[in-house]
Amino acid sequence: MSALETVGGGATRGMLYGIGVGPGDVRYLTLRAAALVQAVDVVAYFAKKGHVGNARRIVEPLLAEGRPERRFEYPLTNEAPADSALYHERLGCFYRETANTIADELRRGKSVGLLAEGDPFFYGSFMHIWHRLAADFAIEVVPGVTGMSGCWTRANVPITWGDDSLAVLPATLDEAKLVERLRLADAAVVMKVGRHLGKVRRAVEAAGLLSRAIYVERGTMQEERIRRLTECFEPSGAYFAMVLIPGEGRRI
Ligand SMILES: C[S@@+](CC[C@H](N)C(=O)[O-])C[C@H]1O[C@@H](n2cnc3c(N)ncnc32)[C@H](O)[C@@H]1O
């Protein structure tokens, strides 16, 4: 048995694992996550059309050739608004079918590791499968280093000091709501920036926080880019991007 197997443990028959694979650099996987990626019968992951799948890409160095894999391709991502009936219906159907496929594997006694970028219980697609299967199957969730902690580490900014409160906001909120919530926070992380970059920049400026804001794209990955938000003039950024506003609380 390898040292990784000894410390990280093995996989159990018929068990679903939600494996948090961290923010991008494979070295930030936990021992449990790395051991399970190598131990499960089936490595499953989500991917956008035409893409490898970010979580799959992160664990690539750990996957031996010929490992059984299951790719679940989103029927749409941002082709329709997330609050539209079409989006709800198509995604709902997709998650139902994905859960059924995984359930079939589990019933056959296979262990399935569903990869989740960052932490599985933090804005993760894994959650949509978890809530469909949790009543009927054994599921272990393996926490991961979140994208935001990877990003503030790479940007080299402590995010909260002393009594600072931290707001985590999706960039998909409308501009007025973003401004309102940013004004209440000591420190903030704005997730899912993508095509909302222009709006986020305006909201951060309106909340009086622009001078502190940092834009991090693909933090900890090879294509990482880190800039001050004051230097970002383009209306859209990468999907894997966030804006960090570090707190300025008590320093001793
Ligand atoms: C669906 S959420 C998934 C969050 C993930 N479960 C986590 O724990 O961080 C996707 C969003 O996370 C953020 N994100 C995750 N990893 C990132 C990274 N390495 N660099 C920049 N942003 C990241 C981006 O804002 C992206 O739009």
Tab-separated table of C-alpha atoms and ligand atoms in Angstrom:
chain	number	residue	atom	x	y	z
A	1	MET	CA	0.000	0.000	0.000
A	2	SER	CA	1.346	3.470	-0.914
A	3	ALA	CA	1.837	6.161	1.727
A	4	LEU	CA	-0.991	8.132	0.095
A	5	GLU	CA	-3.392	5.173	0.389
A	6	THR	CA	-2.364	4.602	4.005
A	7	VAL	CA	-2.982	8.197	5.041
A	8	GLY	CA	-5.766	9.129	2.604
A	9	GLY	CA	-7.737	5.887	2.875
A	10	GLY	CA	-9.538	3.861	0.230
A	11	ALA	CA	-12.941	3.865	-1.445
A	12	THR	CA	-15.929	1.760	-0.374
A	13	ARG	CA	-18.123	-0.209	-2.797
A	14	GLY	CA	-21.351	1.499	-3.799
A	15	MET	CA	-20.361	4.821	-2.268
A	16	LEU	CA	-20.546	8.252	-3.844
A	17	TYR	CA	-17.733	10.684	-3.077
A	18	GLY	CA	-17.983	14.406	-3.687
A	19	ILE	CA	-14.315	15.187	-4.055
A	20	GLY	CA	-13.204	18.785	-3.582
A	21	VAL	CA	-10.186	19.232	-5.826
A	22	GLY	CA	-9.206	22.739	-4.751
A	23	PRO	CA	-8.703	25.941	-6.728
A	24	GLY	CA	-6.494	24.709	-9.577
A	25	ASP	CA	-3.015	23.650	-8.533
A	26	VAL	CA	-3.050	19.879	-8.028
A	27	ARG	CA	-0.724	20.265	-5.039
A	28	TYR	CA	-3.583	21.877	-3.109
A	29	LEU	CA	-5.661	18.694	-3.048
A	30	THR	CA	-6.130	17.184	0.405
A	31	LEU	CA	-4.599	13.758	1.039
A	32	ARG	CA	-8.101	12.266	1.171
A	33	ALA	CA	-9.051	13.813	-2.172
A	34	ALA	CA	-5.847	12.660	-3.892
A	35	ALA	CA	-6.195	9.127	-2.520
A	36	LEU	CA	-9.837	8.885	-3.625
A	37	VAL	CA	-9.143	10.205	-7.127
A	38	GLN	CA	-6.845	7.198	-7.493
A	39	ALA	CA	-9.024	4.700	-5.620
A	40	VAL	CA	-12.608	5.129	-6.898
A	41	ASP	CA	-13.917	2.809	-9.616
A	42	VAL	CA	-15.279	5.690	-11.664
A	43	VAL	CA	-14.011	9.273	-11.838
A	44	ALA	CA	-16.953	11.513	-12.781
A	45	TYR	CA	-16.925	15.202	-13.606
A	46	PHE	CA	-18.903	18.030	-15.171
A	47	ALA	CA	-17.733	19.921	-18.237
A	48	LYS	CA	-18.924	22.691	-20.504
A	49	LYS	CA	-19.378	21.896	-24.193
A	50	GLY	CA	-16.001	21.917	-25.930
A	51	HIS	CA	-14.028	22.051	-22.666
A	52	VAL	CA	-12.023	19.424	-20.813
A	53	GLY	CA	-13.756	20.198	-17.528
A	54	ASN	CA	-11.929	22.272	-14.987
A	55	ALA	CA	-11.999	19.772	-12.124
A	56	ARG	CA	-10.888	17.012	-14.494
A	57	ARG	CA	-8.019	19.162	-15.665
A	58	ILE	CA	-6.884	19.808	-12.079
A	59	VAL	CA	-6.543	16.085	-11.276
A	60	GLU	CA	-5.040	15.115	-14.641
A	61	PRO	CA	-1.590	14.410	-13.096
A	62	LEU	CA	-3.195	11.848	-10.766
A	63	LEU	CA	-5.107	9.878	-13.384
A	64	ALA	CA	-3.455	6.789	-14.809
A	65	GLU	CA	-4.292	5.968	-18.420
A	66	GLY	CA	-7.423	3.964	-18.960
A	67	ARG	CA	-9.142	4.941	-15.692
A	68	PRO	CA	-12.916	4.613	-16.124
A	69	GLU	CA	-14.349	8.098	-16.381
A	70	ARG	CA	-17.786	9.629	-16.773
A	71	ARG	CA	-18.105	13.034	-18.345
A	72	PHE	CA	-21.342	14.937	-17.766
A	73	GLU	CA	-21.710	17.789	-20.216
A	74	TYR	CA	-23.886	20.765	-19.289
A	75	PRO	CA	-26.644	21.249	-21.881
A	76	LEU	CA	-26.182	25.008	-21.535
A	77	THR	CA	-24.234	27.415	-19.377
A	78	ASN	CA	-24.861	31.080	-20.073
A	79	GLU	CA	-26.972	30.765	-23.229
A	80	ALA	CA	-30.075	31.512	-21.124
A	81	PRO	CA	-30.464	33.569	-17.924
A	82	ALA	CA	-30.133	31.460	-14.758
A	83	ASP	CA	-33.548	32.646	-13.557
A	84	SER	CA	-35.338	31.721	-16.813
A	85	ALA	CA	-37.751	28.805	-17.117
A	86	LEU	CA	-35.659	27.345	-19.955
A	87	TYR	CA	-32.490	27.285	-17.843
A	88	HIS	CA	-34.306	25.769	-14.884
A	89	GLU	CA	-35.940	23.084	-16.985
A	90	ARG	CA	-32.838	22.095	-19.010
A	91	LEU	CA	-30.499	22.055	-16.013
A	92	GLY	CA	-33.066	20.275	-13.831
A	93	CYS	CA	-33.431	17.562	-16.452
A	94	PHE	CA	-29.643	17.311	-16.851
A	95	TYR	CA	-29.035	16.933	-13.095
A	96	ARG	CA	-31.845	14.352	-12.840
A	97	GLU	CA	-30.325	12.253	-15.635
A	98	THR	CA	-26.825	12.627	-14.171
A	99	ALA	CA	-28.060	11.521	-10.744
A	100	ASN	CA	-29.804	8.511	-12.339
A	101	THR	CA	-26.632	7.488	-14.199
A	102	ILE	CA	-24.567	7.727	-11.017
A	103	ALA	CA	-27.241	5.854	-9.049
A	104	ASP	CA	-27.010	2.985	-11.583
A	105	GLU	CA	-23.245	2.752	-11.018
A	106	LEU	CA	-23.688	2.799	-7.249
A	107	ARG	CA	-26.315	0.043	-7.381
A	108	ARG	CA	-23.842	-2.081	-9.346
A	109	GLY	CA	-21.481	-1.723	-6.395
A	110	LYS	CA	-19.141	0.784	-8.042
A	111	SER	CA	-17.586	3.602	-6.072
A	112	VAL	CA	-17.981	6.917	-7.864
A	113	GLY	CA	-15.898	10.043	-7.252
A	114	LEU	CA	-17.660	13.148	-8.538
A	115	LEU	CA	-15.050	15.876	-8.799
A	116	ALA	CA	-15.837	19.380	-7.629
A	117	GLU	CA	-13.616	22.365	-8.263
A	118	GLY	CA	-12.776	24.057	-4.931
A	119	ASP	CA	-15.085	22.821	-2.177
A	120	PRO	CA	-18.096	20.654	-3.148
A	121	PHE	CA	-20.525	22.428	-0.789
A	122	PHE	CA	-19.620	25.929	-1.913
A	123	TYR	CA	-21.546	26.919	-5.081
A	124	GLY	CA	-20.807	23.447	-6.466
A	125	SER	CA	-22.771	21.556	-9.158
A	126	PHE	CA	-22.102	18.506	-7.006
A	127	MET	CA	-24.770	19.793	-4.589
A	128	HIS	CA	-27.497	19.235	-7.193
A	129	ILE	CA	-26.557	15.556	-7.336
A	130	TRP	CA	-26.052	15.285	-3.572
A	131	HIS	CA	-29.566	16.467	-2.770
A	132	ARG	CA	-31.063	14.039	-5.286
A	133	LEU	CA	-29.150	10.995	-3.973
A	134	ALA	CA	-28.478	11.669	-0.279
A	135	ALA	CA	-31.629	9.920	0.966
A	136	ASP	CA	-30.860	6.642	-0.834
A	137	PHE	CA	-27.080	6.312	-1.031
A	138	ALA	CA	-24.052	6.638	1.213
A	139	ILE	CA	-22.189	9.817	0.301
A	140	GLU	CA	-18.934	11.185	1.644
A	141	VAL	CA	-18.070	14.781	0.913
A	142	VAL	CA	-14.386	15.625	0.915
A	143	PRO	CA	-13.798	19.320	1.594
A	144	GLY	CA	-11.527	21.260	-0.710
A	145	VAL	CA	-9.510	24.464	-0.612
A	146	THR	CA	-11.973	27.017	-2.005
A	147	GLY	CA	-11.241	29.076	-5.079
A	148	MET	CA	-11.383	32.237	-2.969
A	149	SER	CA	-8.767	31.070	-0.510
A	150	GLY	CA	-6.518	30.036	-3.421
A	151	CYS	CA	-7.042	33.505	-4.936
A	152	TRP	CA	-6.339	35.628	-1.872
A	153	THR	CA	-3.286	33.491	-1.149
A	154	ARG	CA	-1.919	34.038	-4.654
A	155	ALA	CA	-2.790	37.739	-4.545
A	156	ASN	CA	-0.871	37.821	-1.263
A	157	VAL	CA	-3.602	39.688	0.624
A	158	PRO	CA	-4.962	38.690	4.042
A	159	ILE	CA	-8.732	38.964	3.551
A	160	THR	CA	-10.109	39.564	7.081
A	161	TRP	CA	-8.536	41.130	10.162
A	162	GLY	CA	-9.878	41.413	13.709
A	163	ASP	CA	-13.677	41.874	13.638
A	164	ASP	CA	-13.997	42.256	9.851
A	165	SER	CA	-17.105	40.658	8.368
A	166	LEU	CA	-16.713	39.046	4.969
A	167	ALA	CA	-19.412	39.170	2.284
A	168	VAL	CA	-19.355	36.568	-0.473
A	169	LEU	CA	-21.420	37.877	-3.368
A	170	PRO	CA	-22.253	36.400	-6.764
A	171	ALA	CA	-21.586	38.865	-9.579
A	172	THR	CA	-24.933	37.819	-11.045
A	173	LEU	CA	-26.755	40.054	-8.521
A	174	ASP	CA	-28.116	43.231	-10.046
A	175	GLU	CA	-25.942	46.294	-9.773
A	176	ALA	CA	-27.962	48.115	-7.088
A	177	LYS	CA	-27.981	45.038	-4.849
A	178	LEU	CA	-24.235	44.580	-5.306
A	179	VAL	CA	-23.621	48.179	-4.268
A	180	GLU	CA	-25.940	47.845	-1.254
A	181	ARG	CA	-24.238	44.663	-0.012
A	182	LEU	CA	-20.717	45.872	-0.709
A	183	ARG	CA	-21.415	48.997	1.370
A	184	LEU	CA	-22.294	46.782	4.365
A	185	ALA	CA	-19.180	44.609	4.209
A	186	ASP	CA	-15.732	45.161	5.680
A	187	ALA	CA	-14.238	42.690	3.236
A	188	ALA	CA	-15.771	41.046	0.168
A	189	VAL	CA	-15.332	38.374	-2.465
A	190	VAL	CA	-17.300	38.735	-5.683
A	191	MET	CA	-17.603	35.351	-7.409
A	192	LYS	CA	-18.719	34.310	-10.927
A	193	VAL	CA	-17.384	37.498	-12.470
A	194	GLY	CA	-17.275	36.388	-16.146
A	195	ARG	CA	-19.335	38.681	-18.344
A	196	HIS	CA	-20.301	40.804	-15.311
A	197	LEU	CA	-16.864	42.388	-14.899
A	198	GLY	CA	-17.947	45.874	-16.065
A	199	LYS	CA	-20.947	45.856	-13.726
A	200	VAL	CA	-18.835	44.613	-10.802
A	201	ARG	CA	-16.291	47.355	-11.350
A	202	ARG	CA	-19.016	50.027	-11.375
A	203	ALA	CA	-20.595	48.581	-8.216
A	204	VAL	CA	-17.268	48.383	-6.390
A	205	GLU	CA	-16.511	51.981	-7.361
A	206	ALA	CA	-19.984	53.156	-6.257
A	207	ALA	CA	-19.429	51.458	-2.887
A	208	GLY	CA	-16.152	53.390	-2.504
A	209	LEU	CA	-13.980	50.262	-2.564
A	210	LEU	CA	-12.248	50.448	-5.941
A	211	SER	CA	-8.819	51.379	-4.604
A	212	ARG	CA	-8.694	48.135	-2.563
A	213	ALA	CA	-10.144	45.755	-5.160
A	214	ILE	CA	-8.097	43.032	-6.854
A	215	TYR	CA	-9.157	40.949	-9.852
A	216	VAL	CA	-7.887	37.347	-9.850
A	217	GLU	CA	-8.372	35.150	-12.891
A	218	ARG	CA	-7.692	31.395	-12.714
A	219	GLY	CA	-5.941	31.705	-9.357
A	220	THR	CA	-3.285	28.998	-8.725
A	221	MET	CA	-3.649	27.687	-12.304
A	222	GLN	CA	-1.013	28.013	-15.013
A	223	GLU	CA	-2.912	30.840	-16.743
A	224	GLU	CA	-3.321	32.839	-13.530
A	225	ARG	CA	-3.642	36.629	-13.926
A	226	ILE	CA	-3.824	39.076	-11.045
A	227	ARG	CA	-4.478	42.794	-11.504
A	228	ARG	CA	-5.850	45.740	-9.582
A	229	LEU	CA	-9.509	46.258	-10.520
A	230	THR	CA	-8.611	49.845	-11.445
A	231	GLU	CA	-6.657	48.338	-14.356
A	232	CYS	CA	-9.586	46.263	-15.661
A	233	PHE	CA	-11.540	48.216	-18.268
A	234	GLU	CA	-12.948	45.325	-20.328
A	235	PRO	CA	-16.679	44.570	-19.878
A	236	SER	CA	-16.081	40.807	-19.466
A	237	GLY	CA	-13.539	38.704	-17.628
A	238	ALA	CA	-12.935	34.984	-17.361
A	239	TYR	CA	-15.570	32.711	-15.853
A	240	PHE	CA	-12.939	31.537	-13.368
A	241	ALA	CA	-12.377	34.969	-11.945
A	242	MET	CA	-13.250	36.809	-8.792
A	243	VAL	CA	-12.810	40.218	-7.252
A	244	LEU	CA	-11.290	40.445	-3.778
A	245	ILE	CA	-11.739	43.366	-1.447
A	246	PRO	CA	-9.490	42.832	1.563
A	247	GLY	CA	-10.660	44.066	4.954
A	248	GLU	CA	-8.837	46.770	6.848
A	249	GLY	CA	-9.719	45.654	10.380
A	250	ARG	CA	-7.686	45.682	13.552
A	251	ARG	CA	-3.965	45.119	13.039
A	252	ILE	CA	-1.917	44.779	16.154
B	1	LIG	C1	-19.583	27.508	-9.519
B	1	LIG	S1	-18.450	28.430	-8.551
B	1	LIG	C2	-17.520	27.132	-7.835
B	1	LIG	C3	-16.873	27.504	-6.544
B	1	LIG	C4	-16.011	26.398	-5.977
B	1	LIG	N1	-16.828	25.277	-5.541
B	1	LIG	C5	-15.144	26.881	-4.828
B	1	LIG	O1	-15.109	26.237	-3.757
B	1	LIG	O2	-14.464	27.882	-5.004
B	1	LIG	C6	-17.377	29.053	-9.771
B	1	LIG	C7	-16.778	30.400	-9.398
B	1	LIG	O3	-15.785	30.219	-8.417
B	1	LIG	C8	-14.768	31.177	-8.584
B	1	LIG	N2	-13.483	30.468	-8.686
B	1	LIG	C9	-13.281	29.200	-8.319
B	1	LIG	N3	-11.999	28.858	-8.462
B	1	LIG	C10	-11.356	29.946	-8.922
B	1	LIG	C11	-10.004	30.211	-9.264
B	1	LIG	N4	-9.078	29.272	-9.171
B	1	LIG	N5	-9.690	31.447	-9.695
B	1	LIG	C12	-10.633	32.395	-9.807
B	1	LIG	N6	-11.932	32.197	-9.514
B	1	LIG	C13	-12.294	30.980	-9.068
B	1	LIG	C14	-15.080	31.981	-9.821
B	1	LIG	O4	-15.676	33.177	-9.417
B	1	LIG	C15	-16.066	31.083	-10.541
B	1	LIG	O5	-16.947	31.826	-11.346
